[in-house]
Backbone as a ProteinNet text record, in pm:
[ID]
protein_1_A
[PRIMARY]
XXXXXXXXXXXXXXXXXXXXXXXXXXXXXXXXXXXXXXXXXXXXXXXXXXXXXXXXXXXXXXXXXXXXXXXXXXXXXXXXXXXXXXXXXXXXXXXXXXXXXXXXXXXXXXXXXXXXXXXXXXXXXXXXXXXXXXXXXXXXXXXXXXXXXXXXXXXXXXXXXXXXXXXXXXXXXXXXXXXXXXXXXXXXXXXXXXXXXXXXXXXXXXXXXXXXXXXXXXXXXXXXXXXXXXXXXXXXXXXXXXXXXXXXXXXXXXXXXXXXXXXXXXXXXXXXXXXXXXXXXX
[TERTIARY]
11650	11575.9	11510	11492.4	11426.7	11302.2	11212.9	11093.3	11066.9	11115.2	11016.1	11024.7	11098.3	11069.1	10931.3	10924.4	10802.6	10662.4	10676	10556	10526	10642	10609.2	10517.3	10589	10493.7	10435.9	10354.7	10225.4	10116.1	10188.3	10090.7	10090.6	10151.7	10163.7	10051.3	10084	9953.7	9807.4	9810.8	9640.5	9622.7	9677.8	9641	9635.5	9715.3	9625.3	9504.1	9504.5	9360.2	9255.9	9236.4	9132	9111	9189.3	9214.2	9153.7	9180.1	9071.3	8944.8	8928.6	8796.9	8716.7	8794.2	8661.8	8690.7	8761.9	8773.7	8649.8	8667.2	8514.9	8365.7	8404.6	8271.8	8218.3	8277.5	8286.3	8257.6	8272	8182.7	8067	8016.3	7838.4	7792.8	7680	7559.6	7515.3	7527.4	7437.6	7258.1	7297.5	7066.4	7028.1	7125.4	7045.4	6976.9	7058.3	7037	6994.5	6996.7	6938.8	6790.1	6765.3	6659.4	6559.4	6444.6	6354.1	6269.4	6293.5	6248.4	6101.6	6007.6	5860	5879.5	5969.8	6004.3	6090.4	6143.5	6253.8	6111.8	6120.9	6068.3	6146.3	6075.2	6131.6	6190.4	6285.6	6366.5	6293.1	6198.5	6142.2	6005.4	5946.5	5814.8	5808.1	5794.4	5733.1	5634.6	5597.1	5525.1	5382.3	5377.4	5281.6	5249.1	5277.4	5219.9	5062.1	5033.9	4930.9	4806.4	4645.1	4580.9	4556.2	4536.5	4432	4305.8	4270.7	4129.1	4074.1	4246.6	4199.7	4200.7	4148.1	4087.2	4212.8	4254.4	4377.9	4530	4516.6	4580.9	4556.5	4401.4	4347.1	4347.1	4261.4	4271	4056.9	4075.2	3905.4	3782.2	3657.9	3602.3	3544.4	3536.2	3430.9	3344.4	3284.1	3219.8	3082.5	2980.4	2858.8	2849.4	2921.4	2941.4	2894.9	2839.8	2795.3	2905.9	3028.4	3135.9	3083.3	3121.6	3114.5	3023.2	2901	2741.9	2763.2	2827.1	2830.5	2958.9	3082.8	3148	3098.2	2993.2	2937.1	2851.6	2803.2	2724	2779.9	2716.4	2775.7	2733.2	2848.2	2859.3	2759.2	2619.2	2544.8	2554.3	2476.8	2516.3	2388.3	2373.6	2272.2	2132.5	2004.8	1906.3	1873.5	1821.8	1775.1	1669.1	1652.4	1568.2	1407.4	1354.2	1204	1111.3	1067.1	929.2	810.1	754.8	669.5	497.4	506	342	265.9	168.8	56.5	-69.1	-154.5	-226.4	-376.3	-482.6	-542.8	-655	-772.7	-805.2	-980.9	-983.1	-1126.4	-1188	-1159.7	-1225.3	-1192	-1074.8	-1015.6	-850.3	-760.9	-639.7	-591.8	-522.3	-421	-369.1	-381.9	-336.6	-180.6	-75.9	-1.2	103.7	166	290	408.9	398.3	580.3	496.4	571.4	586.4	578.9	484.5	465.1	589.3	666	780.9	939.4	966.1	1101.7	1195.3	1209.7	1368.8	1395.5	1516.6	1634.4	1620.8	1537.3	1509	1386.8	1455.8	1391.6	1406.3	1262.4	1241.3	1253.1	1252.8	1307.3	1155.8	1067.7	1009.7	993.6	1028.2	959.5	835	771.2	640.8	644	484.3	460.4	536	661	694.8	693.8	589.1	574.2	631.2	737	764.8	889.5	997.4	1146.2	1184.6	1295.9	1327.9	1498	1563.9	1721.2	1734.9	1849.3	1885.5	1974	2092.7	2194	2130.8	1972.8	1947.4	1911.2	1895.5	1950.8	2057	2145.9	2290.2	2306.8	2247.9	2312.2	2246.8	2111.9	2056.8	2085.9	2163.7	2208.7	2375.6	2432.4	2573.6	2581.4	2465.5	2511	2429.6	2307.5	2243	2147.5	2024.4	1955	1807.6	1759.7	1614.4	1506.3	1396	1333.6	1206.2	1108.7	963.9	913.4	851.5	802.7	648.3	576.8	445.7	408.5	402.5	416.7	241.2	219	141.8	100.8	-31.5	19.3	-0.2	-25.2	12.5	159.5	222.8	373	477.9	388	435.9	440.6	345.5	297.4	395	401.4	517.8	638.7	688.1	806.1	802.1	828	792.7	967	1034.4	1143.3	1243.5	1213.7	1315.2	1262	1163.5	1083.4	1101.2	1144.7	1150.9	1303.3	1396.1	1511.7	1544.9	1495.7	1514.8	1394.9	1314.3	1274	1405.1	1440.9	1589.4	1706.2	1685.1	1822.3	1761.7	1671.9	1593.3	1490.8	1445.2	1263.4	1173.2	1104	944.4	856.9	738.7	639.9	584.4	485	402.2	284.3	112.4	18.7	53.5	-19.9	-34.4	-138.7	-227.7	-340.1	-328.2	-414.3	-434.9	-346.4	-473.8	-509.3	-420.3	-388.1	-339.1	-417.4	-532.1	-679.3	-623.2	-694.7	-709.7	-858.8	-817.7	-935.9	-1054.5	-999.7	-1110.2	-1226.5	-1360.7	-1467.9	-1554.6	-1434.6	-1537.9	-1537.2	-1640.7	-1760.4	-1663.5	-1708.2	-1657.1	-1573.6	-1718.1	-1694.4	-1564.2	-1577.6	-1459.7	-1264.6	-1303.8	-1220.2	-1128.1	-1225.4	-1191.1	-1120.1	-1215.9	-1193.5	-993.5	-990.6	-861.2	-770.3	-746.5	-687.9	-694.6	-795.7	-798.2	-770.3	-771.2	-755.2	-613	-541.3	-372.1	-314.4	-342.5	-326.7	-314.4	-401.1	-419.8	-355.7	-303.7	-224.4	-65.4	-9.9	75	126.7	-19.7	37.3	52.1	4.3	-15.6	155.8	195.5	311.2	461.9	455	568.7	556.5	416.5	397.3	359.5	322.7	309.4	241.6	136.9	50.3	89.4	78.8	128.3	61.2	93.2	50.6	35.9	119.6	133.6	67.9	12	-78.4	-47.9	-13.3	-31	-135.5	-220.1	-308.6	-258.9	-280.8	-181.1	-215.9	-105.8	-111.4	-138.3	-134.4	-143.5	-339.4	-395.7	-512.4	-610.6	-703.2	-754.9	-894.4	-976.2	-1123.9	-1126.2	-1254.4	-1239.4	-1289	-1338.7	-1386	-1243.5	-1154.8	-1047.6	-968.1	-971.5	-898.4	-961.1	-1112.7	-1202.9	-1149.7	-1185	-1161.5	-981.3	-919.7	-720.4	-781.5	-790	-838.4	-879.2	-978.9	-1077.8	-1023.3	-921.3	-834	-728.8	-666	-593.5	-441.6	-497.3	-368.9	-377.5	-222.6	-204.9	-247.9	-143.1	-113.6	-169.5	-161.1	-203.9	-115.5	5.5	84.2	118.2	133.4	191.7	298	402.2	532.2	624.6	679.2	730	833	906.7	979.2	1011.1	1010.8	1014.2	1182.6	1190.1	1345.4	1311.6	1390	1348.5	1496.7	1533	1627.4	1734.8	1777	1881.8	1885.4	1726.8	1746.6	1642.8	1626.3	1555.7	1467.4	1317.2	1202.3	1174	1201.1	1148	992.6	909.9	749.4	737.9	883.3	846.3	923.6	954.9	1034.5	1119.1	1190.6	1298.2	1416.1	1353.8	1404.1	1515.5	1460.8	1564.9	1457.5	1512.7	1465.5	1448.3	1332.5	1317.4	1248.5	1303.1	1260	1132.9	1116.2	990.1	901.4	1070.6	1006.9	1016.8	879	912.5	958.5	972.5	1103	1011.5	979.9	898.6	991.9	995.8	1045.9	1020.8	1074.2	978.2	1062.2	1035.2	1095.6	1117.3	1282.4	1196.6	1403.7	1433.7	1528.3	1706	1614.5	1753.2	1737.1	1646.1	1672.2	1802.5	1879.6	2078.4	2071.8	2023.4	2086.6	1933.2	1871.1	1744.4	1797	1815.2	1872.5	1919.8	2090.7	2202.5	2164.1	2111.3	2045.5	1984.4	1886.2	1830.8	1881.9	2002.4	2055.8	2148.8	2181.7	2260.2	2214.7	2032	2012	1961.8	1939.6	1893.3	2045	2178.5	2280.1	2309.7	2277.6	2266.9	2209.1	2081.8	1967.1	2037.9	2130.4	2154	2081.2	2028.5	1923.8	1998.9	1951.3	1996.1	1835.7	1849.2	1753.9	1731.3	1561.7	1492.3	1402.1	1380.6	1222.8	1117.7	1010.9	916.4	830.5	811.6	716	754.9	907	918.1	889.8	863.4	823.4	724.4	589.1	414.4	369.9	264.3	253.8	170
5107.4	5047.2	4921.7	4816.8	4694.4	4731	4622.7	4633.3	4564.6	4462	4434.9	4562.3	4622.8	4770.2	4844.9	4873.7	4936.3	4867.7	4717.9	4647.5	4655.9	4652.8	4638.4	4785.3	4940.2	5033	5063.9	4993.4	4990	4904.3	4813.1	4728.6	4767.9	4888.4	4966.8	5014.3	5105.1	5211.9	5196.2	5103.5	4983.3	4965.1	4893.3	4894.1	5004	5112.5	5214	5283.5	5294.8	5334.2	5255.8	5096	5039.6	5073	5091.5	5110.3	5259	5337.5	5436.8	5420.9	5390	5373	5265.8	5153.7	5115.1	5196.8	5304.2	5372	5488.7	5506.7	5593.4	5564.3	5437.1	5380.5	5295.4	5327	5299.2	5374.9	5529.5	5670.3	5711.7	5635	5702.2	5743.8	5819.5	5842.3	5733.8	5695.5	5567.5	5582.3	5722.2	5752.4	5672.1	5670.7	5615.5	5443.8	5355.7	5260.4	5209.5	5317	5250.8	5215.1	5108.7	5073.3	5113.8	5182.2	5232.3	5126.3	5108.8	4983.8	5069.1	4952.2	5002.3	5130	5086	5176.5	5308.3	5307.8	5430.7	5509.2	5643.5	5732.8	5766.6	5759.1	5811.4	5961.5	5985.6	6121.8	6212.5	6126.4	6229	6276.7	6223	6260.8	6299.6	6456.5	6510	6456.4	6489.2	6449.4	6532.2	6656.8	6750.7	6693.5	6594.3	6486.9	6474.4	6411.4	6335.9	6464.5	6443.9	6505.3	6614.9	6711.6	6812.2	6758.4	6679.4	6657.9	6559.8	6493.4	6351.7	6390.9	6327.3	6324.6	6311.6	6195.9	6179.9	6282.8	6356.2	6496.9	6588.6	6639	6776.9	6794	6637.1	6559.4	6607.9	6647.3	6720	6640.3	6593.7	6494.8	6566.4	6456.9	6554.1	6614.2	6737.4	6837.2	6756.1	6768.1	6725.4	6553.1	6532.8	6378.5	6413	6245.5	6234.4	6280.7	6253.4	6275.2	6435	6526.4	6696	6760	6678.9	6722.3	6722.2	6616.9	6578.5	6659.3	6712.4	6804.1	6956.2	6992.2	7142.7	7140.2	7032.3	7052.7	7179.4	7237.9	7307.4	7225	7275.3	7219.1	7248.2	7208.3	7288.7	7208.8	7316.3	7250.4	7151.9	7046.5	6984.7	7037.4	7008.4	7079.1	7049.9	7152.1	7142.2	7023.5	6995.6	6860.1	6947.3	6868.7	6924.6	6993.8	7072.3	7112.6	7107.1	7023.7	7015.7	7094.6	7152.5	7227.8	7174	7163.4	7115.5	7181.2	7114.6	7221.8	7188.2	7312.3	7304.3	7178.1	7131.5	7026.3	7056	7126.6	7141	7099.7	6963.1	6919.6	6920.2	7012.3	7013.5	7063.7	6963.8	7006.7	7154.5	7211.4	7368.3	7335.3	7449.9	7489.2	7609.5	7547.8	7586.8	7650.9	7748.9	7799.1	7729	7746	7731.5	7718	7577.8	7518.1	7651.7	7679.6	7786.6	7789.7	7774.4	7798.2	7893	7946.9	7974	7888.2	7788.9	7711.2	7741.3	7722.5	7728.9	7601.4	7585.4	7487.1	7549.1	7448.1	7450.2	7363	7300.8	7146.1	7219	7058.5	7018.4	6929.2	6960.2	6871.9	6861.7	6713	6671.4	6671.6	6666.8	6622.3	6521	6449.6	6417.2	6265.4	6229.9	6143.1	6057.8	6069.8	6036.4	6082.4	6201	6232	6192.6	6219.4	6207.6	6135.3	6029.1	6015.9	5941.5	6080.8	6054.5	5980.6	5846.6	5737.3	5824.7	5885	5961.5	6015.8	6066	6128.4	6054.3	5894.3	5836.3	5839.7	5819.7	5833.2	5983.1	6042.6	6199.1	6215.8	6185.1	6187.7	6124.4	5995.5	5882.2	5945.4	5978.2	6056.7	6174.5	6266.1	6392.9	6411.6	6346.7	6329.7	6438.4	6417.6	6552.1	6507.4	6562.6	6512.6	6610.3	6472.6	6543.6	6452.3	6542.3	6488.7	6458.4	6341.5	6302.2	6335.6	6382.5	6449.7	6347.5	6251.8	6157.5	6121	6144.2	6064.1	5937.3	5850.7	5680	5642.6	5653.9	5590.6	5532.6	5674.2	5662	5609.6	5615.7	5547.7	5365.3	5323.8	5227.6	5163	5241.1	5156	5203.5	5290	5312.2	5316.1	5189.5	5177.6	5131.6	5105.2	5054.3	5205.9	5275.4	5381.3	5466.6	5533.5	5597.6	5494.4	5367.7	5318.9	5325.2	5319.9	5326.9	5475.6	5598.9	5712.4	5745.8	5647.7	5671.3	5572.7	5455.7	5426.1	5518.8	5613.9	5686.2	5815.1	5833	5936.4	5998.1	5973.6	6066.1	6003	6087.1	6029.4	6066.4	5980.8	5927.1	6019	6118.9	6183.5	6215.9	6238.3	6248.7	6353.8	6301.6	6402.8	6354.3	6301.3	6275.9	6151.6	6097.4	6002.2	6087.1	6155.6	6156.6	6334.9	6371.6	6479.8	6663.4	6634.2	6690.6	6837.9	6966	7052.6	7055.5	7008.6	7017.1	7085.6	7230.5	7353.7	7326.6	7333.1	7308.8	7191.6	7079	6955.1	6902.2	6832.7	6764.8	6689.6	6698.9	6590.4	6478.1	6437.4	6228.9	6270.8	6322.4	6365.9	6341.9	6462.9	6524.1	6361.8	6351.6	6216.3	6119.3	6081.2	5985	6031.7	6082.9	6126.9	6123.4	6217.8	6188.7	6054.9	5970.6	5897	5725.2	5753.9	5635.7	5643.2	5771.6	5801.9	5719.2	5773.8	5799.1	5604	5521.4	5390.5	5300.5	5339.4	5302	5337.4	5474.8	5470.3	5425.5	5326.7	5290.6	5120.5	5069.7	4965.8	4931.3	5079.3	5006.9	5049.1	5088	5150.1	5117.4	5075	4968.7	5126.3	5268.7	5366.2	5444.4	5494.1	5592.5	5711.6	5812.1	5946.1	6039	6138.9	6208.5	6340.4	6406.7	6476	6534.6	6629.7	6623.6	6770.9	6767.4	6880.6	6864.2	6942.6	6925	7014.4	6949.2	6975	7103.2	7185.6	7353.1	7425.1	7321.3	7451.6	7434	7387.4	7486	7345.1	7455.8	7425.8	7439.6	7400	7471.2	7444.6	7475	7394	7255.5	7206.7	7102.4	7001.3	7067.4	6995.8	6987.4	7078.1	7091	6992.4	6999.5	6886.3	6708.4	6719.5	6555	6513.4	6600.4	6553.7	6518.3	6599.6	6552.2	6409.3	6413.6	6275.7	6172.4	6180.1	6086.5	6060.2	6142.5	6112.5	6246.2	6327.2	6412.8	6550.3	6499.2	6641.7	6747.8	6793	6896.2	6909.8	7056.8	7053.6	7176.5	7076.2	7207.1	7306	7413.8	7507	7526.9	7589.3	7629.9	7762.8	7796	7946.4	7935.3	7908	7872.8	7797	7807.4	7686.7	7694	7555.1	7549.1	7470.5	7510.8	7471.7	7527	7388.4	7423.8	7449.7	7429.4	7476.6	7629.6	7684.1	7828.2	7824.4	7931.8	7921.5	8055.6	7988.4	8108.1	8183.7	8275.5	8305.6	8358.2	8349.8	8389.8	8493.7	8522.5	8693.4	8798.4	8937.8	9009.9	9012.8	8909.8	8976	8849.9	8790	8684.5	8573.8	8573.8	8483.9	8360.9	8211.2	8113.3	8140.7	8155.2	8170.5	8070.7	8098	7945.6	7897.7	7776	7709.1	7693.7	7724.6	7751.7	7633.3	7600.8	7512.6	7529.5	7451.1	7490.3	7351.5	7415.1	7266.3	7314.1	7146	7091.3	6977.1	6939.3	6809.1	6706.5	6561.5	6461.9	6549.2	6568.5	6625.9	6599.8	6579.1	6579.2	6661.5	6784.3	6854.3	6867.8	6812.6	6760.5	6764	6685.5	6732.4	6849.5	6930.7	7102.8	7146.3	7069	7163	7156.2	7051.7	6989.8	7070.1	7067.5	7158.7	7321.5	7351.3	7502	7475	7419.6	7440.3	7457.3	7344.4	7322.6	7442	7508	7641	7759.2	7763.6	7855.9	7867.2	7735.9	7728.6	7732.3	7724.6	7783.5	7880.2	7931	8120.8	8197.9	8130.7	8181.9	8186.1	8066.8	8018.6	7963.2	7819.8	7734.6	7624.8	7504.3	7360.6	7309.5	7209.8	7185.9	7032	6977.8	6867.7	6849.3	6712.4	6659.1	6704.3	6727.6	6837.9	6734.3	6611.3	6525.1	6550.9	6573.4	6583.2	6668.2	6856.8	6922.4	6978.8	6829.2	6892	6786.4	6855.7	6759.4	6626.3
-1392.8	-1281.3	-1331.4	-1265.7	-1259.5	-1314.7	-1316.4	-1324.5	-1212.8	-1109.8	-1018.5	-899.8	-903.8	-814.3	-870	-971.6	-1064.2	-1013	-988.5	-983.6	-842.2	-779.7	-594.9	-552	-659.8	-611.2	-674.6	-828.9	-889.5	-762.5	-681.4	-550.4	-489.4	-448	-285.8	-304.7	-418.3	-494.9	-463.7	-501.3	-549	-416.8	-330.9	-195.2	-119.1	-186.8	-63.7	-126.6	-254.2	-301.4	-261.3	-249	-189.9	-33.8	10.6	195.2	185.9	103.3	133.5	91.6	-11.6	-88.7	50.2	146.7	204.1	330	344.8	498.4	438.7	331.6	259.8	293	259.4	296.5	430.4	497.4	685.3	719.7	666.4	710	650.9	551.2	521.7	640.1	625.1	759.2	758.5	940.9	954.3	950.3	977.8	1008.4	874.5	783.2	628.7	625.9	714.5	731.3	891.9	1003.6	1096.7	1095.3	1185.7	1195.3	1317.5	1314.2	1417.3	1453.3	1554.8	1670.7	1724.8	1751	1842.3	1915.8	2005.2	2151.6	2097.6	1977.8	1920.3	1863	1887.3	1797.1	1687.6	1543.1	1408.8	1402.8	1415	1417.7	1311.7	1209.1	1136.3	1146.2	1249.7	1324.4	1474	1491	1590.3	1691.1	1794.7	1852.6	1868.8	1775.7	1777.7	1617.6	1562.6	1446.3	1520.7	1611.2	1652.1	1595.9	1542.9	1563.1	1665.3	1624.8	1731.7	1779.1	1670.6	1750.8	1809.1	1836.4	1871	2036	2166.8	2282.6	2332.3	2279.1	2371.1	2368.9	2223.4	2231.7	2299.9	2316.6	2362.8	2512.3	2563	2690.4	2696.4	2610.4	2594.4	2489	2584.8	2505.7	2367.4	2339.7	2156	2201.5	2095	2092.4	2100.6	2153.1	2138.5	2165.3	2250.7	2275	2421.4	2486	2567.3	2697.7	2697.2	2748.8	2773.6	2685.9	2644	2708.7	2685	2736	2951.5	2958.9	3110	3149.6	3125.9	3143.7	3143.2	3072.3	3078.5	3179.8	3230.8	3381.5	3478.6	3513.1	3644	3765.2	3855.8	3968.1	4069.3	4117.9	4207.9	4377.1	4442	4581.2	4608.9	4736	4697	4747.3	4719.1	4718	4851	4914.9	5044.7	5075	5187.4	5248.7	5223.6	5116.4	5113.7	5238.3	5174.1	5229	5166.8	5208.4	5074.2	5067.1	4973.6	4982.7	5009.8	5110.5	5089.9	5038	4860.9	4844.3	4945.2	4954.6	4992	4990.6	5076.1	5082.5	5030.2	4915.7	4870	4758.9	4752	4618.8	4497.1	4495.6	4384.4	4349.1	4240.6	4286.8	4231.3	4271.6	4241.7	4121.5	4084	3928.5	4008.8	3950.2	4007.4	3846.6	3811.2	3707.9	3790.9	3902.9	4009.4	4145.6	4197.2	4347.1	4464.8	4479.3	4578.7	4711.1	4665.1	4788.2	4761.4	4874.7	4885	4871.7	4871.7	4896.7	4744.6	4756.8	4660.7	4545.9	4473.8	4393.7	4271.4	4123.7	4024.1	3965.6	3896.6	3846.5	3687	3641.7	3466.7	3469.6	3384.4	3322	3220.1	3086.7	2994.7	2965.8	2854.9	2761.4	2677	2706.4	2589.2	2579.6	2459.3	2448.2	2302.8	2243.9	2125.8	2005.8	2043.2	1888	1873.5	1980.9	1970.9	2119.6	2106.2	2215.5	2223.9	2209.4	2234.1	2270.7	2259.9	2347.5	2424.5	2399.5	2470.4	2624	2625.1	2725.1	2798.3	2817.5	2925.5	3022.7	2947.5	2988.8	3049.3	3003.8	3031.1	3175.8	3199.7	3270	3421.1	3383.8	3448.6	3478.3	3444.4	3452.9	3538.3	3461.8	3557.7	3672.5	3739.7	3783.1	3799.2	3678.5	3665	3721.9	3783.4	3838.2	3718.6	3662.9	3567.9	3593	3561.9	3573.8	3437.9	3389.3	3275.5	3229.1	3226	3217.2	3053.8	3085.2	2901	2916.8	2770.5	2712.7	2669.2	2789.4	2792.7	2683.7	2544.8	2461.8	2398.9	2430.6	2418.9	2519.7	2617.5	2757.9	2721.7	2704.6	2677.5	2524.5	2449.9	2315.6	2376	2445	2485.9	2590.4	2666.5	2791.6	2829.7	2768.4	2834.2	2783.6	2755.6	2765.9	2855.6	2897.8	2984.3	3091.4	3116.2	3244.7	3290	3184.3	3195.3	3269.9	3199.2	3279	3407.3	3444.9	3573.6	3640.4	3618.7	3712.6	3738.2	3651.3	3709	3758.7	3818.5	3914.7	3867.6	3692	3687.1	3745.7	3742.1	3757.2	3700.1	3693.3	3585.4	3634.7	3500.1	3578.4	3436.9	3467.8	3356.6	3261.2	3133.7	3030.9	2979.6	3035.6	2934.5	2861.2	2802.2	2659.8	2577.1	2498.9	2372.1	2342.9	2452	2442.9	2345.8	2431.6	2384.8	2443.1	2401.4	2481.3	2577.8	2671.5	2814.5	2822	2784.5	2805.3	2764.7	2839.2	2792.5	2744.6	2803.3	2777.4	2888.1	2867.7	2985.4	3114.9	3213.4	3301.8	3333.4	3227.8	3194.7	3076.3	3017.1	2917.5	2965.1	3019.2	3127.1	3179.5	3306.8	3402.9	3300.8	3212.9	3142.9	3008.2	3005.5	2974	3113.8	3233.4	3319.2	3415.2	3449.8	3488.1	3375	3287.6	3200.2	3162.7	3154.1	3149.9	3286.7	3366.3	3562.9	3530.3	3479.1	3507.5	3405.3	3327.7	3205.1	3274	3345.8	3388.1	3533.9	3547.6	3693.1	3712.5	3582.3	3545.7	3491.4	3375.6	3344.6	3445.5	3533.3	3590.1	3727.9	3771.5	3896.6	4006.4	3973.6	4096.3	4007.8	4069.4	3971.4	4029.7	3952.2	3901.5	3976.1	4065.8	4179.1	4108.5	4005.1	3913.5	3773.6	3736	3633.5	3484.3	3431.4	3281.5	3220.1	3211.3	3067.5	2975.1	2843	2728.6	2661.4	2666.1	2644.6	2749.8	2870.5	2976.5	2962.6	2845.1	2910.8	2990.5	3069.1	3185.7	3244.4	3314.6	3336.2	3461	3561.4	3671.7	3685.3	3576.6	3560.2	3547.3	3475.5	3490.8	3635.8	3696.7	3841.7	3954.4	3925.7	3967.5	3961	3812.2	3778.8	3778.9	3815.4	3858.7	3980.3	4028	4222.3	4248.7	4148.3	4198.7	4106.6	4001	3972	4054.5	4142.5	4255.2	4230.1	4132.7	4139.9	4232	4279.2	4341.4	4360.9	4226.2	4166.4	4028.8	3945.3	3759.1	3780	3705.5	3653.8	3507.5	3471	3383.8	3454.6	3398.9	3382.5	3372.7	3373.5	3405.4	3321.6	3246.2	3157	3065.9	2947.1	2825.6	2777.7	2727.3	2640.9	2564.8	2430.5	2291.8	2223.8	2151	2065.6	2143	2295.8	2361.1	2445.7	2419.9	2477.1	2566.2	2664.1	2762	2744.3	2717.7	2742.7	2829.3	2885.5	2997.7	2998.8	3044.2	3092.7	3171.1	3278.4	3332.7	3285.3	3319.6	3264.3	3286.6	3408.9	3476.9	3440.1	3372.3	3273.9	3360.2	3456.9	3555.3	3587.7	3627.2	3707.2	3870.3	3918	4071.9	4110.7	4237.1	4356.1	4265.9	4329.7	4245.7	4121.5	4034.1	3892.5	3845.3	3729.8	3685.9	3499.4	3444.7	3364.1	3224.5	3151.5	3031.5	2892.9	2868.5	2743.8	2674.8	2539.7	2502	2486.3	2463	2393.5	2262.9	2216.8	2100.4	2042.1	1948	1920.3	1987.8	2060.8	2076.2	2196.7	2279.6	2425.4	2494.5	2471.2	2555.9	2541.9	2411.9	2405.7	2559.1	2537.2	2630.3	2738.9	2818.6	2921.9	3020.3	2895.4	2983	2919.1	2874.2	2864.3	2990.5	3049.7	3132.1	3282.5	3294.1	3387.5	3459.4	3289.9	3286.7	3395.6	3329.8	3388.3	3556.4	3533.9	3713.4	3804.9	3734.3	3845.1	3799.3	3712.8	3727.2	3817.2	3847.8	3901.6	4067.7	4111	4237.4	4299.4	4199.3	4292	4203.3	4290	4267	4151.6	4058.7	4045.1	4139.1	4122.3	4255	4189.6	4300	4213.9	4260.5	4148.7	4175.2	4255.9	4256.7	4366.7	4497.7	4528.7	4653.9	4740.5	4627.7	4701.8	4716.3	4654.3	4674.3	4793	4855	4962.1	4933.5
[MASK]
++++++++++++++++++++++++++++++++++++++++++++++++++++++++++++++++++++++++++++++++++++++++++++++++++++++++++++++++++++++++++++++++++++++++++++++++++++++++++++++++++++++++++++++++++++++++++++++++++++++++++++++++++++++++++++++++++++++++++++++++++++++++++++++++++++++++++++++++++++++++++

C-alpha cells in the first residue's frame, strides 16, 4: 500500500477526533455560565431566604414598636354623648374615686410629669385615639411645655396637680389655695384654658382642701379606682373589674405604652369605651 492512502486516514482520524472533542464541549451545563439578570431569580436562593423577622416577610410590625403598640388596641364602640354630673353647689368641690354615673365609660389619667416622658406616647396617643387626662405638675408643665402641648393636640387635657406636689392633709388654707391656685394659673397661662380638674398628690385630702379647689375654680378632686404600673392593672375593689365611671391612674413614667394599652385592655374587657373625664363632670 501507498503511503498517501495511510496519510489521507491518519487526517480522517484527527478530524473526527476534534469534531468530537468540540461537539463535547457544546454540551457542558449551561447553568455554569449563565448569567442572572435583576428580574431572574438565582436558582440557588429560595424565597423563604428573606428574614423571619423582617415586616415585610411576616406582614407584622415589630414587637414593641409604635406600629405593634397601635395594632393591640382593641376595637371599642364610640362612647356615648355625655351626661355630665353635676356636683353639688356648696362651697366646696366633691371628692370623687369614679364619675358618679352609669354610662358605659372609663377615663385614663396621667401624673405628675417630671420624671419620664416617652416621646412614642405622643404618637400612640395621636394614632389610636386614646382620651387621657393630664393631672401634671406646673413646674414640669412649664419646662415641658411643648410635649404636654403636643398630647393635649391630639385629644388630652390639661388638668391640676399642684406645684410642689406636697401632701395636702393638714395644712393651712393659704397653704392649700396657694398650691392649687398658683398650679390652676401657671397652667392656664401656658396652654391658654385653666384646668376645671383637680388631684392632690397621693390621693390625700382634708376639707380644707375640697374648700380651696372650689374657690380656685375646680370642679372636681379626684382619686382613682385603679392604678397601672409596669403594664398591669391594680385593681382597688374585689371584683377586680373596670366599672362605669372608673377612673384608672398612671404616671409619666418610662413604661407608659405598656400602661396605656394595659389599660385600654382592661376597659374593653370590662365593656365600656374609654372618654374624657371633663366631658362627663358638670
Amino acid at each position: 500500500m501507498s503511503a498517501t492512502p495511510v496519510r489521507r486516514i491518519r487526517a480522517a482520524t484527527l478530524l473526527a477526533l476534534l469534531a468530537l472533542s468540540a461537539c463535547a464541549a457544546d454540551h457542558r451545563p449551561r447553568l455554569q455560565v449563565q448569567r442572572i439578570t435583576a428580574d431572574q431569580p438565582s436558582p440557588s436562593v429560595a424565597p423563604s431566604a428573606t428574614p423571619s423577622t423582617s415586616p415585610s416577610a411576616t406582614g407584622k410590625p415589630a414587637f414593641k414598636s409604635l406600629a405593634w403598640y397601635v395594632s393591640q388596641v382593641p376595637a371599642f364602640p364610640a362612647a356615648p354623648p355625655p351626661q355630665p354630673v353635676q356636683p353639688a353647689a356648696n362651697g366646696s368641690a366633691p371628692f370623687w374615686h369614679r364619675v358618679p354615673t352609669e354610662q358605659k365609660v372609663a377615663f385614663i389619667t396621667i401624673d405628675d410629669g417630671g420624671l419620664a416622658r416617652p416621646p412614642e406616647v405622643i404618637d400612640f396617643i395621636r394614632e389610636a385615639h386614646i382620651p387621657v387626662t393630664m393631672f401634671l405638675n406646673s413646674p414640669a408643665a412649664a419646662e415641658h411645655t411643648d410635649y404636654f402641648r403636643q398630647i393635649e393636640a391630639a385629644g388630652g387635657v390639661v388638668a391640676n396637680h399642684t406645684i410642689t406636689h406636697p401632701s395636702l392633709t393638714g395644712r393651712s388654707y393659704a397653704s392649700q389655695k396657694h398650691e392649687i391656685c398658683g398650679a390652676a394659673d401657671t397652667l392656664e397661662t401656658l396652654f391658654g384654658k385653666r384646668p376645671a380638674l383637680f388631684r392632690p398628690p397621693f390621693g390625700d385630702r382634708d376639707s380644707t382642701t375640697l374648700k380651696a379647689a372650689h374657690d380656685c375654680g375646680m370642679k372636681a378632686v379626684f382619686h382613682w379606682t385603679e392604678t397601672v404600673h409596669e403594664g398591669k392593672v391594680r385593681y382597688q375593689t374585689p371584683e377586680k373589674v373596670v366599672r362605669p365611671g372608673d377612673v384608672l391612674l398612671m404616671h409619666f413614667r418610662p413604661a407608659l405604652m405598656d400602661d396605656l394599652l394595659a389599660a385600654l385592655k382592661a376597659i374593653h374587657r370590662a365593656g365600656l369605651t374609654p372618654a374624657v373625664l371633663e366631658d362627663y363632670v358638670g
